[in-house]
PDB file of C-alpha atoms in Angstrom:
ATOM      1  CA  UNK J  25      54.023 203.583 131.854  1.00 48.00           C
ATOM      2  CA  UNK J  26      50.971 202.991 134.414  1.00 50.00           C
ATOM      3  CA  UNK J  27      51.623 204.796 137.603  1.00 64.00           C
ATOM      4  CA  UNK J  28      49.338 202.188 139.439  1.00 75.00           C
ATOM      5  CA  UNK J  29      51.181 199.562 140.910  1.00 79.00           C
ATOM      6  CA  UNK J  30      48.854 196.856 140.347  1.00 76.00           C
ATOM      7  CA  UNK J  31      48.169 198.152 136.627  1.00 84.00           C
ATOM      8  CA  UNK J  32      51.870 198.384 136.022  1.00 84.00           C
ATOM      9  CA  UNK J  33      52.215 194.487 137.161  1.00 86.00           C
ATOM     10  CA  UNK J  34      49.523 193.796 134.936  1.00 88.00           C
ATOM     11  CA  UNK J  35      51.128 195.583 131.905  1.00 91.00           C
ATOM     12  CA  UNK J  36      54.593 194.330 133.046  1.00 91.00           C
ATOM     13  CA  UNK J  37      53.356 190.609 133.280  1.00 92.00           C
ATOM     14  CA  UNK J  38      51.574 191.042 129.844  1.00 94.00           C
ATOM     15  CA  UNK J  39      54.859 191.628 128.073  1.00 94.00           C
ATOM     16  CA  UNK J  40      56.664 189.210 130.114  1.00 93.00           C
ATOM     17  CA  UNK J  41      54.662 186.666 128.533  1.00 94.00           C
ATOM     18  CA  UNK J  42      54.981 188.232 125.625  1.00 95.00           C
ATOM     19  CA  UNK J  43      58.475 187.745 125.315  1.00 94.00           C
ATOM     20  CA  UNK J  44      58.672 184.614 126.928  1.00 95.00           C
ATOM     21  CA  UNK J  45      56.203 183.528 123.749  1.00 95.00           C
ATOM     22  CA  UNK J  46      58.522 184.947 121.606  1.00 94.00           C
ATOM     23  CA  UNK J  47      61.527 182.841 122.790  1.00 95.00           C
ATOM     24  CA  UNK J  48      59.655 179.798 122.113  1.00 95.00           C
ATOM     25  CA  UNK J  49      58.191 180.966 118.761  1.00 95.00           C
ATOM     26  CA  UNK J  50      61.925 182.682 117.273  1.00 94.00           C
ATOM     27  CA  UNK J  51      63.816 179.004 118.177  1.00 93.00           C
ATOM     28  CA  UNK J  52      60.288 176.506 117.886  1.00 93.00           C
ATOM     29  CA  UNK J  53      60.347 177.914 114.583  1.00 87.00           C
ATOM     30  CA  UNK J  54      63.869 176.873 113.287  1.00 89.00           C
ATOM     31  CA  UNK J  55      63.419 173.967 114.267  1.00 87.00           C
ATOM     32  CA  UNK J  56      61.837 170.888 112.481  1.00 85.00           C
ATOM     33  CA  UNK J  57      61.657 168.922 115.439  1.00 86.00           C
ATOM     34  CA  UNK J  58      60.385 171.330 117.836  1.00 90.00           C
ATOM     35  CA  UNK J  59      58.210 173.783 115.177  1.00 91.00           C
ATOM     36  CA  UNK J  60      55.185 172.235 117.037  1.00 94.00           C
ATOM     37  CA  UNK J  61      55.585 174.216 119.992  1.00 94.00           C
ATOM     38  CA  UNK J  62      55.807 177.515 117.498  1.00 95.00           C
ATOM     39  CA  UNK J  63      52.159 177.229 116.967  1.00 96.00           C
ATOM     40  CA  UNK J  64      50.957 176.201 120.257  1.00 95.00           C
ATOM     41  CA  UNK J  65      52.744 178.861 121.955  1.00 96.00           C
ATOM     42  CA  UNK J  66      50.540 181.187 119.333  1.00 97.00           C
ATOM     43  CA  UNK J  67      47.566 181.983 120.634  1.00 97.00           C
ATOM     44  CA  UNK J  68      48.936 182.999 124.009  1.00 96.00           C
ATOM     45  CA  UNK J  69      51.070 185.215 122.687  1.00 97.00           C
ATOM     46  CA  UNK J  70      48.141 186.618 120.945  1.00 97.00           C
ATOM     47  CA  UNK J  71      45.853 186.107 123.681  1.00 97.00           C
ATOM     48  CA  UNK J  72      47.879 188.523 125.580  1.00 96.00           C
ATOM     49  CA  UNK J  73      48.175 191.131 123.055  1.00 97.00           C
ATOM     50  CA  UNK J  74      44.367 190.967 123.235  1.00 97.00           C
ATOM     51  CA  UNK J  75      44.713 191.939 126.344  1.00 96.00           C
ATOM     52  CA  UNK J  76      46.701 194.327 125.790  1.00 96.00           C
ATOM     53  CA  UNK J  77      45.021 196.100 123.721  1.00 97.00           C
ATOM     54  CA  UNK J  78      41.250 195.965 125.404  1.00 95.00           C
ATOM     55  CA  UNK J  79      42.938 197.945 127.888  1.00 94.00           C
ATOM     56  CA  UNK J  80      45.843 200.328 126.644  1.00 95.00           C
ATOM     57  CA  UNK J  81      44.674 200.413 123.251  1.00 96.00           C
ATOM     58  CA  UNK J  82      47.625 200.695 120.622  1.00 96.00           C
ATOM     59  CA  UNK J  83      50.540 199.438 121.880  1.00 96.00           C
ATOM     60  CA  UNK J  84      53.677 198.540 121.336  1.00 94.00           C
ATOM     61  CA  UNK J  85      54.413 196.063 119.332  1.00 95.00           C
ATOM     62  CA  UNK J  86      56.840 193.211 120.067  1.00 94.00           C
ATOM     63  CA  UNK J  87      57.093 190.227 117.878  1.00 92.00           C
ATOM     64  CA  UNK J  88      60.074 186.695 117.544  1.00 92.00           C
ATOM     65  CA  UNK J  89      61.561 189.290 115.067  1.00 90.00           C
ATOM     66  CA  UNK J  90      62.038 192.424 117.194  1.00 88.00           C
ATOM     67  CA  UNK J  91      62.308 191.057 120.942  1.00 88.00           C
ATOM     68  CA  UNK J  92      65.727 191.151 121.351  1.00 88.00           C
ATOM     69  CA  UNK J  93      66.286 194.657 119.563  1.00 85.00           C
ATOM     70  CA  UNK J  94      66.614 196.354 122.935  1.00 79.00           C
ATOM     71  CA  UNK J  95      68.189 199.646 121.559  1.00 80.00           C
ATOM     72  CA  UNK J  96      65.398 200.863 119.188  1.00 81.00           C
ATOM     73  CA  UNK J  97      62.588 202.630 120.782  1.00 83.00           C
ATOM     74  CA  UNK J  98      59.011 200.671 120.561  1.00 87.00           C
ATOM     75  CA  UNK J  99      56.471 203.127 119.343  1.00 91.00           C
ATOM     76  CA  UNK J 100      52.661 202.462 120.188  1.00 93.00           C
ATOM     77  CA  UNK J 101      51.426 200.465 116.551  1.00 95.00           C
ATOM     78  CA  UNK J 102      48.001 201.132 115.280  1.00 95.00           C
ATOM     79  CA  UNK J 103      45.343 198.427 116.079  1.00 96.00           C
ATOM     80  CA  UNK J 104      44.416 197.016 112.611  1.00 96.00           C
ATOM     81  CA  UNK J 105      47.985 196.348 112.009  1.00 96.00           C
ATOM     82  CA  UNK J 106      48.062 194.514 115.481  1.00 97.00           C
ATOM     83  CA  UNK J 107      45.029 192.529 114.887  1.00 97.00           C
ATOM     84  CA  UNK J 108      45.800 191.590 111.184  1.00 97.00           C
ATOM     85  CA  UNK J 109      49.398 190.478 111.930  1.00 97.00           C
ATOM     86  CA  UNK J 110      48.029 188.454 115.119  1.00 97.00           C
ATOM     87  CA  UNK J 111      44.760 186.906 112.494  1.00 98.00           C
ATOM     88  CA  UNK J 112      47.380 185.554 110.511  1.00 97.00           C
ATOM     89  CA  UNK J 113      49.648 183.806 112.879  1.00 97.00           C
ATOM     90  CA  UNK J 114      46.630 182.287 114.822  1.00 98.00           C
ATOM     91  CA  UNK J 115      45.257 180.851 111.089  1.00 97.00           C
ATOM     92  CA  UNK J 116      48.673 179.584 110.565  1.00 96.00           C
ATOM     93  CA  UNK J 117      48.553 177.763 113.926  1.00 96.00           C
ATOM     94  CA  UNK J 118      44.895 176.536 113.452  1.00 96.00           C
ATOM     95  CA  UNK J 119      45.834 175.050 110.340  1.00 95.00           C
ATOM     96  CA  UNK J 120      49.906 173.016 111.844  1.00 95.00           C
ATOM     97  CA  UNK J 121      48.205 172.155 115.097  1.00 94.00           C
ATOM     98  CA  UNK J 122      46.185 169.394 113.284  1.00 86.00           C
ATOM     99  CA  UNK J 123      44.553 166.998 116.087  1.00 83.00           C
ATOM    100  CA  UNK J 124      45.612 169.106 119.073  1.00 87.00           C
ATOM    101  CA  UNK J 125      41.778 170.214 119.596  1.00 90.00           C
ATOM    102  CA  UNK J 126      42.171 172.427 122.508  1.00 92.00           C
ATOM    103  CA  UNK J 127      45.478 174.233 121.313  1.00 95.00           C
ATOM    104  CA  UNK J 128      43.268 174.707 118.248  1.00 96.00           C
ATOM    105  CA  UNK J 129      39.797 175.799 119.677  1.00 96.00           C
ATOM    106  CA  UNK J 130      41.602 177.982 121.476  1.00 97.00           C
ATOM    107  CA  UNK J 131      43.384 179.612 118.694  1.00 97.00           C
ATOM    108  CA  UNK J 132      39.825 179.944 116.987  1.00 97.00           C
ATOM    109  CA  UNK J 133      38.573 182.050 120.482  1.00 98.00           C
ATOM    110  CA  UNK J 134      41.392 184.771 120.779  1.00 98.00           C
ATOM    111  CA  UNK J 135      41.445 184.953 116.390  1.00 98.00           C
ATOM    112  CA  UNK J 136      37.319 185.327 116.989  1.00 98.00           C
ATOM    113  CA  UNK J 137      37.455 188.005 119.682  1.00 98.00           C
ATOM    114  CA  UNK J 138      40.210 189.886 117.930  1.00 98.00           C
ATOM    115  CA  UNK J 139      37.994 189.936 114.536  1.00 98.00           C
ATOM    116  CA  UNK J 140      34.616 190.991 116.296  1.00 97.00           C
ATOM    117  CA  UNK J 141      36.877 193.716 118.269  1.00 97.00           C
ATOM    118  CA  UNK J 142      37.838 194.964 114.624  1.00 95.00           C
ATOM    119  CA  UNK J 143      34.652 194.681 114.122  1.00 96.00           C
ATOM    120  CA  UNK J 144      34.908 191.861 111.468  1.00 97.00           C
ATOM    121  CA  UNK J 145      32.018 189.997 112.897  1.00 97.00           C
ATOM    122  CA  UNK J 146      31.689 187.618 110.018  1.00 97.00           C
ATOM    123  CA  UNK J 147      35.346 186.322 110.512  1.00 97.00           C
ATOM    124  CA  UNK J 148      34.496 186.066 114.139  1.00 98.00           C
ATOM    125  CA  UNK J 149      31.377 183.856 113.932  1.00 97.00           C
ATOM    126  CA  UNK J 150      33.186 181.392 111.423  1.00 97.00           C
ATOM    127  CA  UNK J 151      35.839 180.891 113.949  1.00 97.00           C
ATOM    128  CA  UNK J 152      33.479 180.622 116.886  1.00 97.00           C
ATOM    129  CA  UNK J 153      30.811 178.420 114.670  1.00 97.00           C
ATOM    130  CA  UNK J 154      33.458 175.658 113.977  1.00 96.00           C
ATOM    131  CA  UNK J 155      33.848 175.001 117.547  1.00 96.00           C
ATOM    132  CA  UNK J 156      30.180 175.491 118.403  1.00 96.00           C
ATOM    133  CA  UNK J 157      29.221 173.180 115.595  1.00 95.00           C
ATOM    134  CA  UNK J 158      31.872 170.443 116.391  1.00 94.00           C
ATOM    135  CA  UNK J 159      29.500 169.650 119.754  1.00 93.00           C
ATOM    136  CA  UNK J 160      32.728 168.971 121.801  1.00 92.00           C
ATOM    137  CA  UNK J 161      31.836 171.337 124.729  1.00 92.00           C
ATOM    138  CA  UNK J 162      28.608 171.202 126.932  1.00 91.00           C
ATOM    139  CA  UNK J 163      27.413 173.953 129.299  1.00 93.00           C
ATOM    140  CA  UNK J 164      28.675 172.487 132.792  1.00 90.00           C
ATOM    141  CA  UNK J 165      26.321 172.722 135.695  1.00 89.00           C
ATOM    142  CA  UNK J 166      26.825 175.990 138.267  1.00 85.00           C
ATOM    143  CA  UNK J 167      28.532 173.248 140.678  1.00 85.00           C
ATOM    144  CA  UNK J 168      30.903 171.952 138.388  1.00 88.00           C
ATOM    145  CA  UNK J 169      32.256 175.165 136.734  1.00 86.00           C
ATOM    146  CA  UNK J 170      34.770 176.091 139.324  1.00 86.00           C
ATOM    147  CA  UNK J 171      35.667 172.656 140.334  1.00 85.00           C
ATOM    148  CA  UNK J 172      36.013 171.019 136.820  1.00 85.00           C
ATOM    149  CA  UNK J 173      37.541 171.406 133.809  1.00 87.00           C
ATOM    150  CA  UNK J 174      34.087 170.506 132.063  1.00 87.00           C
ATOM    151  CA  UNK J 175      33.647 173.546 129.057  1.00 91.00           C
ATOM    152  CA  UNK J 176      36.895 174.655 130.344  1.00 93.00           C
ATOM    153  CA  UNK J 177      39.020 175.567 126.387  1.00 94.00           C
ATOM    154  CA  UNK J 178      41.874 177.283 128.700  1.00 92.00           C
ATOM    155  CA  UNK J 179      42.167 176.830 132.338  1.00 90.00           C
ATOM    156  CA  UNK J 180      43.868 175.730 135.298  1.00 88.00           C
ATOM    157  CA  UNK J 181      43.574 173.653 138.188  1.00 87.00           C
ATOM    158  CA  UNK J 182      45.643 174.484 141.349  1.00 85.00           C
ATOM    159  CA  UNK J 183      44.994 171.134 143.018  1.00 82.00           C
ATOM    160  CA  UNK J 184      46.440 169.554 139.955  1.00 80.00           C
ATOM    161  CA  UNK J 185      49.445 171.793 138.414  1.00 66.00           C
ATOM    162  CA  UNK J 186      52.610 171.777 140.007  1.00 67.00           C
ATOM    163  CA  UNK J 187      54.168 174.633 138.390  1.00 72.00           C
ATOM    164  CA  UNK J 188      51.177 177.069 139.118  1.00 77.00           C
ATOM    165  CA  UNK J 189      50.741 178.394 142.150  1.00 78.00           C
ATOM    166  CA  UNK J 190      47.410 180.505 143.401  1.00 78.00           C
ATOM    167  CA  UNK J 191      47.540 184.165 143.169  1.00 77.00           C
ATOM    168  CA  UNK J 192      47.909 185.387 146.757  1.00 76.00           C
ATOM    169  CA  UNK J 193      44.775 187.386 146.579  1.00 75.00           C
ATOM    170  CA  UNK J 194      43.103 184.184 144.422  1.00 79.00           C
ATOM    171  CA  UNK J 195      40.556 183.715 148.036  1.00 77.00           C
ATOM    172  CA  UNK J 196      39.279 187.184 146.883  1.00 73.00           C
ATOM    173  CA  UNK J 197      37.511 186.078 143.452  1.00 74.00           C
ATOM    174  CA  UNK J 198      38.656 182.916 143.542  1.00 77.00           C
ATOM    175  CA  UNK J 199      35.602 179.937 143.550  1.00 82.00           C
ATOM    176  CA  UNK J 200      37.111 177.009 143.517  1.00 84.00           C
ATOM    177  CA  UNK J 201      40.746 174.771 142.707  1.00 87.00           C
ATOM    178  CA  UNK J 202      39.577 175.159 138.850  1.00 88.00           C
ATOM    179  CA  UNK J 203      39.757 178.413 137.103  1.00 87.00           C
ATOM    180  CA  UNK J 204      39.129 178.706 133.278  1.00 89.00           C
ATOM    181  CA  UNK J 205      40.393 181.411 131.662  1.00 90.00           C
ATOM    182  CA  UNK J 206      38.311 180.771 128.391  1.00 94.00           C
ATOM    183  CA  UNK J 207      35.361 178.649 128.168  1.00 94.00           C
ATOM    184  CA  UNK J 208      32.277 177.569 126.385  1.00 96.00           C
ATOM    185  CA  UNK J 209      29.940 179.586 127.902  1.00 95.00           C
ATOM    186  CA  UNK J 210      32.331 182.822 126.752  1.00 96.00           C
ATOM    187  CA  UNK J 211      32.073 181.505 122.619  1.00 97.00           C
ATOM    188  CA  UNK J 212      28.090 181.247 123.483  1.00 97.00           C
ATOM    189  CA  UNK J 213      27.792 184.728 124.446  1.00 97.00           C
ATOM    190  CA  UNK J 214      30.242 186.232 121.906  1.00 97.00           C
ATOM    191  CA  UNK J 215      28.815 183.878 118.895  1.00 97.00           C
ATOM    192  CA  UNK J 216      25.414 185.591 120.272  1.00 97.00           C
ATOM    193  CA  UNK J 217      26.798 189.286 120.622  1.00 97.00           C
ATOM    194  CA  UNK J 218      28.230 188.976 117.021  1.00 97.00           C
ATOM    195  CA  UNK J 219      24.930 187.399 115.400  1.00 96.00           C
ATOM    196  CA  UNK J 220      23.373 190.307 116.871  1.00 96.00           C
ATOM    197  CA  UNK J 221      25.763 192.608 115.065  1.00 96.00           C
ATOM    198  CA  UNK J 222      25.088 190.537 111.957  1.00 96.00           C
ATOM    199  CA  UNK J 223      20.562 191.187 112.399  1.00 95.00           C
ATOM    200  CA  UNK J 224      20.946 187.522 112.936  1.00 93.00           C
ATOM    201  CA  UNK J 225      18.098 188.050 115.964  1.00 92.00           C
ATOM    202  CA  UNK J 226      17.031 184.542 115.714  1.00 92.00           C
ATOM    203  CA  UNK J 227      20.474 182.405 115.800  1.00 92.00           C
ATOM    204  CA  UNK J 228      21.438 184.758 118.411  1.00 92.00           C
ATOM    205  CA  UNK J 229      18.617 183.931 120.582  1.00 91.00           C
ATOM    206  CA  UNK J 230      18.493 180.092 119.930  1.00 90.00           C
ATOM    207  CA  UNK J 231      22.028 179.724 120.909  1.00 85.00           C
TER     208      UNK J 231
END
């Protein structure tokens, strides 16, 4: 476990989510009425296995099957096994979520920077090329990124929510009420990292 306190609340937090996705996801998912919520609680569960895994690497694994199996030991799972059980649930999600564009394009972001981590960069630039070709994002001005939800995919705005409160050290890196945790301007400059990858010099530039 990380010695460092503020790494261990990180780690801690992580799985807390984790599990908390896995509640919804294990009873969403018996449910006909409520199965909705199954996939849009997806791609934050994987969103924070990505996490997970940019910085500790193989961990363990803890899915709406296992969560509650607190007397087995959790042993660190290898990364491809990871990334292709988290691909899968975020293209079943992309594909029930039907005209819930955000919940979707969002889903298409963590399953794209998953794939280009695995280094499946052709996977990763036909998830990020469906939202860049849709045209329903725009590069907001340097005024409006922090205080709008303009480009925003995944965000939040502290003037607005009423559930969310402000980090207490938010003043330190905070710029603004409105904080996106994905954006457009992160699928530009990923869709031009992984043309790169691909030779694609040209597309990569022109985006």
């Amino acid at each position: 476990a990380p010695s460092n306190a503020n790494i261990g609340s990180l780690y801690s937090g992580l799985y807390n989510s984790i599990t908390r996705a896995n509640t919804i996801i294990d009873h969403a998912g018996k449910s006909s009425s409520f199965k909705l919520f199954k996939y849009k609680s997806y791609p934050f569960f994987a969103y924070n296995y990505w996490v997970l895994m940019n910085f500790w690497g193989p961990v363990a694994f803890v899915n709406h099957e296992n969560y509650q199996d607190y007397k087995n030991p959790r042993p660190r799972t290898n990364l491809n096994e990871i990334s292709e059980f988290l691909i899968a649930g975020l293209d079943e999600a992309i594909q029930n979520l039907g005209s819930l564009e955000k919940d979707v394009d969002l889903a298409k972001v963590v399953a794209a920077r998953i794939a280009a981590d695995r280094g499946d960069y052709s996977s990763a630039k036909k998830y990020l090329g469906q939202i860049i070709d849709s045209k329903k994002y725009k590069l907001a001005s340097k005024s409006q990124i922090h205080t709008t939800d303009n480009e925003s995919i995944f965000g939040v705005d502290y003037d607005q929510s009423t559930s969310i409160t402000k980090p207490r050290d938010y003043n330190l890196y905070g710029k603004g009420n409105y904080r996106s945790i994905i954006r457009y301007t992160d699928v530009i400059l990923l869709a031009s990292e992984i043309n790169l990858k691909l030779n694609n010099k040209d597309e990569a530039i022109s985006l």
